[in-house]
Amino acid sequence: MKGKLTSPSLVTRPLKPIGTFLRRLFGGFRSAPPASPPPFPVRHNGLDTERRLRFMLESVPVNLWSTDAHLNITFSQGAGLHLIGTSANEQVGMTLYEVLKTRDPGTTPLAAHRRALQGELVRYETDWRGRSFETRVEPLRAADGKISGTVGIAIDVTDRKSLYDALQTQNVYFAALFENAPEAIAILDDHDHIIRINGQFTTMFGYSDEEAIGRNINDLIVPKDMVEDGEKLTARVAAGEKLRAEALRRHKDGHTLWVAIAATPFGIVDQPGRVYAMYHDISARKRAEDELKALLLVDQLTGLHNRRAFITLSEQTLKLATRQERDVLMIFIDVDHLKQINDTHGHLVGDRALIDTARVLRESTREADLVARLGGDEFVALMIVDSDQTAELVCERITARVESHNREIDRGYELSLSLGAKRSKAEGTMLADLLAQADTALYEQKRGRGRPHALSR
């Protein structure tokens, strides 16, 4: 029989009535009737205790026994006896040594009963015939107060212990899942303070347990200009919403990273609501998306904006010019004789002409100006202007840069561009109309082959 003794100091509720109850069972309980009826109901505490103990013995898995001073079993009852394959009083007349099949004084039950004979109240846990028991043994005293034996009670806790062991195993299992999860995890209290983090949280954000626990999650990992948004997210989850979002978060060293957040509320019995939040680093995906967007908005040959980007960005330019109450200038550019260059020198040389045109336009315009290749041999530039002479000045600058290019670089042909410009008030101007008017100016210039033609407002 295995067991573990517990110090008497740990026994918080000694079973004081057991000895009295056994004495009543052995010697009977006699109570002389009162000489006259009492003036009010009297509660017989002894009888009440006896009834309670009898009910316990008959209804719950409890074993109750007593021994004399020589450890002979004198009483054995309890509904829990059948769980260990015996019946009431079956062991009466046997010694404790016979029941336990040992005389080893170090055996836990023997040691407990010997200590009880010395006046101690002892508690221990033991396994007996495949069952687990919480046991208490105390001295059994005669009427004169001398110790006449021992009395013990054992409560079958097998099912409770099995459940506890299962819960412990489950706790270990979930603790391992929590700690080794590939996502960063933080558990927050109802004030957004961190209760617990896992190892991946430390890896992702750089904070150790000591640095993170007790800190407000929004102060710790949310960029300072986004704290209000972070507080709104945690408030929504604390209010009961399951939430998925993508947001920027801050590492301990200051750099930011994109994360996918999955957060859910949970509660423990009557404790305030908590938040369980998981973070997955999606920075690489965001970079790939940005690169893809760039590819979709950039002309791969020249590196200028493409038609899609020009339409999107030109709307923003028109809005900005409108707020500033300024005019806009649209210049339509066409590469002359591109088909002849392709037919004579090959398409690679024709591509080179388009690349040279893009470089000329970049060098002839400001960084804030919007320059794009619409497709084929067509280019366009949109800029915010103030002066009435801007159209002519920009077109002259482009023409001069083309002439400089032809002097500096021998391609076997001369680069030639046709230009058409349209200046207009930004407010109320439609992009399509502005493009059409600049295109008209370009073809008028082509027909005239004179100076670049600029339509008036």
PDB file of N, CA and C in Angstrom, residues 190-246:
ATOM      1  N   ASP A 190      -8.810  42.799 -18.737  1.00  0.00           N
ATOM      2  CA  ASP A 190      -9.869  43.703 -19.193  1.00  0.00           C
ATOM      3  C   ASP A 190      -9.404  45.146 -19.315  1.00  0.00           C
ATOM      4  N   HIS A 191      -8.142  45.420 -18.975  1.00  0.00           N
ATOM      5  CA  HIS A 191      -7.582  46.763 -19.155  1.00  0.00           C
ATOM      6  C   HIS A 191      -6.494  46.779 -20.226  1.00  0.00           C
ATOM      7  N   ASP A 192      -6.459  45.747 -21.070  1.00  0.00           N
ATOM      8  CA  ASP A 192      -5.487  45.617 -22.166  1.00  0.00           C
ATOM      9  C   ASP A 192      -4.062  45.387 -21.670  1.00  0.00           C
ATOM     10  N   HIS A 193      -3.915  44.999 -20.398  1.00  0.00           N
ATOM     11  CA  HIS A 193      -2.590  44.699 -19.877  1.00  0.00           C
ATOM     12  C   HIS A 193      -2.255  43.231 -20.148  1.00  0.00           C
ATOM     13  N   ILE A 194      -1.001  42.984 -20.472  1.00  0.00           N
ATOM     14  CA  ILE A 194      -0.580  41.635 -20.850  1.00  0.00           C
ATOM     15  C   ILE A 194      -0.471  40.750 -19.608  1.00  0.00           C
ATOM     16  N   ILE A 195      -1.139  39.595 -19.665  1.00  0.00           N
ATOM     17  CA  ILE A 195      -1.061  38.607 -18.595  1.00  0.00           C
ATOM     18  C   ILE A 195      -0.015  37.556 -18.911  1.00  0.00           C
ATOM     19  N   ARG A 196       0.042  37.186 -20.195  1.00  0.00           N
ATOM     20  CA  ARG A 196       0.972  36.123 -20.580  1.00  0.00           C
ATOM     21  C   ARG A 196       1.302  36.246 -22.057  1.00  0.00           C
ATOM     22  N   ILE A 197       2.542  35.907 -22.417  1.00  0.00           N
ATOM     23  CA  ILE A 197       2.958  35.853 -23.815  1.00  0.00           C
ATOM     24  C   ILE A 197       3.682  34.536 -24.050  1.00  0.00           C
ATOM     25  N   ASN A 198       3.823  34.165 -25.316  1.00  0.00           N
ATOM     26  CA  ASN A 198       4.591  32.949 -25.619  1.00  0.00           C
ATOM     27  C   ASN A 198       5.931  33.317 -26.242  1.00  0.00           C
ATOM     28  N   GLY A 199       6.704  32.286 -26.545  1.00  0.00           N
ATOM     29  CA  GLY A 199       8.055  32.519 -27.068  1.00  0.00           C
ATOM     30  C   GLY A 199       8.061  33.234 -28.404  1.00  0.00           C
ATOM     31  N   GLN A 200       7.080  32.932 -29.267  1.00  0.00           N
ATOM     32  CA  GLN A 200       7.047  33.570 -30.579  1.00  0.00           C
ATOM     33  C   GLN A 200       6.746  35.058 -30.465  1.00  0.00           C
ATOM     34  N   PHE A 201       6.021  35.463 -29.421  1.00  0.00           N
ATOM     35  CA  PHE A 201       5.794  36.896 -29.187  1.00  0.00           C
ATOM     36  C   PHE A 201       7.130  37.588 -28.937  1.00  0.00           C
ATOM     37  N   THR A 202       7.958  36.952 -28.115  1.00  0.00           N
ATOM     38  CA  THR A 202       9.293  37.510 -27.847  1.00  0.00           C
ATOM     39  C   THR A 202      10.103  37.587 -29.128  1.00  0.00           C
ATOM     40  N   THR A 203      10.044  36.524 -29.952  1.00  0.00           N
ATOM     41  CA  THR A 203      10.780  36.507 -31.212  1.00  0.00           C
ATOM     42  C   THR A 203      10.299  37.596 -32.154  1.00  0.00           C
ATOM     43  N   MET A 204       8.973  37.774 -32.246  1.00  0.00           N
ATOM     44  CA  MET A 204       8.403  38.708 -33.216  1.00  0.00           C
ATOM     45  C   MET A 204       8.574  40.164 -32.796  1.00  0.00           C
ATOM     46  N   PHE A 205       8.383  40.441 -31.495  1.00  0.00           N
ATOM     47  CA  PHE A 205       8.374  41.837 -31.046  1.00  0.00           C
ATOM     48  C   PHE A 205       9.575  42.220 -30.180  1.00  0.00           C
ATOM     49  N   GLY A 206      10.371  41.232 -29.745  1.00  0.00           N
ATOM     50  CA  GLY A 206      11.605  41.537 -29.031  1.00  0.00           C
ATOM     51  C   GLY A 206      11.481  41.699 -27.534  1.00  0.00           C
ATOM     52  N   TYR A 207      10.287  41.529 -26.960  1.00  0.00           N
ATOM     53  CA  TYR A 207      10.089  41.735 -25.520  1.00  0.00           C
ATOM     54  C   TYR A 207      10.077  40.400 -24.779  1.00  0.00           C
ATOM     55  N   SER A 208      10.803  40.338 -23.667  1.00  0.00           N
ATOM     56  CA  SER A 208      10.795  39.152 -22.812  1.00  0.00           C
ATOM     57  C   SER A 208       9.547  39.171 -21.935  1.00  0.00           C
ATOM     58  N   ASP A 209       9.330  38.067 -21.195  1.00  0.00           N
ATOM     59  CA  ASP A 209       8.201  38.018 -20.257  1.00  0.00           C
ATOM     60  C   ASP A 209       8.258  39.182 -19.277  1.00  0.00           C
ATOM     61  N   GLU A 210       9.438  39.411 -18.707  1.00  0.00           N
ATOM     62  CA  GLU A 210       9.592  40.451 -17.692  1.00  0.00           C
ATOM     63  C   GLU A 210       9.290  41.831 -18.262  1.00  0.00           C
ATOM     64  N   GLU A 211       9.617  42.044 -19.532  1.00  0.00           N
ATOM     65  CA  GLU A 211       9.403  43.354 -20.144  1.00  0.00           C
ATOM     66  C   GLU A 211       7.960  43.559 -20.597  1.00  0.00           C
ATOM     67  N   ALA A 212       7.253  42.450 -20.881  1.00  0.00           N
ATOM     68  CA  ALA A 212       5.920  42.570 -21.469  1.00  0.00           C
ATOM     69  C   ALA A 212       4.793  42.448 -20.456  1.00  0.00           C
ATOM     70  N   ILE A 213       4.904  41.503 -19.521  1.00  0.00           N
ATOM     71  CA  ILE A 213       3.789  41.224 -18.613  1.00  0.00           C
ATOM     72  C   ILE A 213       3.500  42.442 -17.720  1.00  0.00           C
ATOM     73  N   GLY A 214       2.226  42.808 -17.688  1.00  0.00           N
ATOM     74  CA  GLY A 214       1.809  43.980 -16.925  1.00  0.00           C
ATOM     75  C   GLY A 214       1.743  45.243 -17.747  1.00  0.00           C
ATOM     76  N   ARG A 215       2.346  45.236 -18.962  1.00  0.00           N
ATOM     77  CA  ARG A 215       2.316  46.425 -19.822  1.00  0.00           C
ATOM     78  C   ARG A 215       1.040  46.450 -20.657  1.00  0.00           C
ATOM     79  N   ASN A 216       0.603  47.628 -21.029  1.00  0.00           N
ATOM     80  CA  ASN A 216      -0.529  47.785 -21.927  1.00  0.00           C
ATOM     81  C   ASN A 216      -0.088  47.413 -23.340  1.00  0.00           C
ATOM     82  N   ILE A 217      -0.807  46.496 -23.983  1.00  0.00           N
ATOM     83  CA  ILE A 217      -0.412  45.989 -25.290  1.00  0.00           C
ATOM     84  C   ILE A 217      -0.320  47.100 -26.325  1.00  0.00           C
ATOM     85  N   ASN A 218      -1.211  48.103 -26.224  1.00  0.00           N
ATOM     86  CA  ASN A 218      -1.212  49.181 -27.208  1.00  0.00           C
ATOM     87  C   ASN A 218      -0.034  50.129 -27.011  1.00  0.00           C
ATOM     88  N   ASP A 219       0.408  50.306 -25.769  1.00  0.00           N
ATOM     89  CA  ASP A 219       1.596  51.128 -25.528  1.00  0.00           C
ATOM     90  C   ASP A 219       2.867  50.392 -25.923  1.00  0.00           C
ATOM     91  N   LEU A 220       2.801  49.053 -25.882  1.00  0.00           N
ATOM     92  CA  LEU A 220       4.015  48.254 -26.088  1.00  0.00           C
ATOM     93  C   LEU A 220       4.337  48.050 -27.562  1.00  0.00           C
ATOM     94  N   ILE A 221       3.363  47.626 -28.373  1.00  0.00           N
ATOM     95  CA  ILE A 221       3.687  47.217 -29.747  1.00  0.00           C
ATOM     96  C   ILE A 221       2.943  47.991 -30.833  1.00  0.00           C
ATOM     97  N   VAL A 222       2.097  48.942 -30.466  1.00  0.00           N
ATOM     98  CA  VAL A 222       1.385  49.716 -31.482  1.00  0.00           C
ATOM     99  C   VAL A 222       2.156  51.011 -31.754  1.00  0.00           C
ATOM    100  N   PRO A 223       2.410  51.355 -33.037  1.00  0.00           N
ATOM    101  CA  PRO A 223       3.076  52.634 -33.332  1.00  0.00           C
ATOM    102  C   PRO A 223       2.329  53.788 -32.672  1.00  0.00           C
ATOM    103  N   LYS A 224       3.078  54.783 -32.209  1.00  0.00           N
ATOM    104  CA  LYS A 224       2.496  55.856 -31.399  1.00  0.00           C
ATOM    105  C   LYS A 224       1.352  56.579 -32.094  1.00  0.00           C
ATOM    106  N   ASP A 225       1.441  56.747 -33.410  1.00  0.00           N
ATOM    107  CA  ASP A 225       0.377  57.454 -34.111  1.00  0.00           C
ATOM    108  C   ASP A 225      -0.819  56.561 -34.421  1.00  0.00           C
ATOM    109  N   MET A 226      -0.769  55.290 -33.973  1.00  0.00           N
ATOM    110  CA  MET A 226      -1.865  54.363 -34.240  1.00  0.00           C
ATOM    111  C   MET A 226      -2.448  53.785 -32.952  1.00  0.00           C
ATOM    112  N   VAL A 227      -2.049  54.340 -31.793  1.00  0.00           N
ATOM    113  CA  VAL A 227      -2.507  53.803 -30.503  1.00  0.00           C
ATOM    114  C   VAL A 227      -4.028  53.865 -30.378  1.00  0.00           C
ATOM    115  N   GLU A 228      -4.622  54.955 -30.843  1.00  0.00           N
ATOM    116  CA  GLU A 228      -6.077  55.085 -30.741  1.00  0.00           C
ATOM    117  C   GLU A 228      -6.777  53.975 -31.520  1.00  0.00           C
ATOM    118  N   ASP A 229      -6.259  53.656 -32.709  1.00  0.00           N
ATOM    119  CA  ASP A 229      -6.845  52.569 -33.501  1.00  0.00           C
ATOM    120  C   ASP A 229      -6.673  51.232 -32.779  1.00  0.00           C
ATOM    121  N   GLY A 230      -5.501  51.029 -32.152  1.00  0.00           N
ATOM    122  CA  GLY A 230      -5.266  49.798 -31.407  1.00  0.00           C
ATOM    123  C   GLY A 230      -6.229  49.649 -30.240  1.00  0.00           C
ATOM    124  N   GLU A 231      -6.493  50.740 -29.551  1.00  0.00           N
ATOM    125  CA  GLU A 231      -7.421  50.705 -28.417  1.00  0.00           C
ATOM    126  C   GLU A 231      -8.841  50.379 -28.877  1.00  0.00           C
ATOM    127  N   LYS A 232      -9.207  50.870 -30.043  1.00  0.00           N
ATOM    128  CA  LYS A 232     -10.543  50.565 -30.571  1.00  0.00           C
ATOM    129  C   LYS A 232     -10.668  49.071 -30.887  1.00  0.00           C
ATOM    130  N   LEU A 233      -9.597  48.490 -31.432  1.00  0.00           N
ATOM    131  CA  LEU A 233      -9.625  47.059 -31.751  1.00  0.00           C
ATOM    132  C   LEU A 233      -9.795  46.215 -30.489  1.00  0.00           C
ATOM    133  N   THR A 234      -8.972  46.480 -29.465  1.00  0.00           N
ATOM    134  CA  THR A 234      -9.064  45.682 -28.238  1.00  0.00           C
ATOM    135  C   THR A 234     -10.393  45.905 -27.533  1.00  0.00           C
ATOM    136  N   ALA A 235     -10.951  47.110 -27.626  1.00  0.00           N
ATOM    137  CA  ALA A 235     -12.246  47.382 -27.005  1.00  0.00           C
ATOM    138  C   ALA A 235     -13.353  46.568 -27.677  1.00  0.00           C
ATOM    139  N   ARG A 236     -13.275  46.448 -28.989  1.00  0.00           N
ATOM    140  CA  ARG A 236     -14.275  45.656 -29.715  1.00  0.00           C
ATOM    141  C   ARG A 236     -14.225  44.192 -29.295  1.00  0.00           C
ATOM    142  N   VAL A 237     -13.019  43.658 -29.130  1.00  0.00           N
ATOM    143  CA  VAL A 237     -12.895  42.259 -28.726  1.00  0.00           C
ATOM    144  C   VAL A 237     -13.361  42.076 -27.288  1.00  0.00           C
ATOM    145  N   ALA A 238     -12.963  42.981 -26.406  1.00  0.00           N
ATOM    146  CA  ALA A 238     -13.381  42.893 -25.006  1.00  0.00           C
ATOM    147  C   ALA A 238     -14.897  42.968 -24.871  1.00  0.00           C
ATOM    148  N   ALA A 239     -15.560  43.630 -25.851  1.00  0.00           N
ATOM    149  CA  ALA A 239     -17.017  43.740 -25.832  1.00  0.00           C
ATOM    150  C   ALA A 239     -17.695  42.491 -26.370  1.00  0.00           C
ATOM    151  N   GLY A 240     -16.890  41.506 -26.823  1.00  0.00           N
ATOM    152  CA  GLY A 240     -17.473  40.240 -27.264  1.00  0.00           C
ATOM    153  C   GLY A 240     -17.302  39.923 -28.729  1.00  0.00           C
ATOM    154  N   GLU A 241     -16.642  40.766 -29.496  1.00  0.00           N
ATOM    155  CA  GLU A 241     -16.492  40.545 -30.934  1.00  0.00           C
ATOM    156  C   GLU A 241     -15.237  39.733 -31.248  1.00  0.00           C
ATOM    157  N   LYS A 242     -15.394  38.723 -32.103  1.00  0.00           N
ATOM    158  CA  LYS A 242     -14.229  38.015 -32.628  1.00  0.00           C
ATOM    159  C   LYS A 242     -13.721  38.802 -33.816  1.00  0.00           C
ATOM    160  N   LEU A 243     -12.432  39.082 -33.832  1.00  0.00           N
ATOM    161  CA  LEU A 243     -11.920  40.070 -34.783  1.00  0.00           C
ATOM    162  C   LEU A 243     -10.721  39.533 -35.560  1.00  0.00           C
ATOM    163  N   ARG A 244     -10.698  39.856 -36.844  1.00  0.00           N
ATOM    164  CA  ARG A 244      -9.531  39.604 -37.695  1.00  0.00           C
ATOM    165  C   ARG A 244      -9.179  40.905 -38.397  1.00  0.00           C
ATOM    166  N   ALA A 245      -7.907  41.243 -38.373  1.00  0.00           N
ATOM    167  CA  ALA A 245      -7.494  42.507 -38.976  1.00  0.00           C
ATOM    168  C   ALA A 245      -6.029  42.425 -39.391  1.00  0.00           C
ATOM    169  N   GLU A 246      -5.633  43.357 -40.242  1.00  0.00           N
ATOM    170  CA  GLU A 246      -4.229  43.516 -40.618  1.00  0.00           C
ATOM    171  C   GLU A 246      -3.809  44.916 -40.220  1.00  0.00           C
TER     172      GLU A 246
END
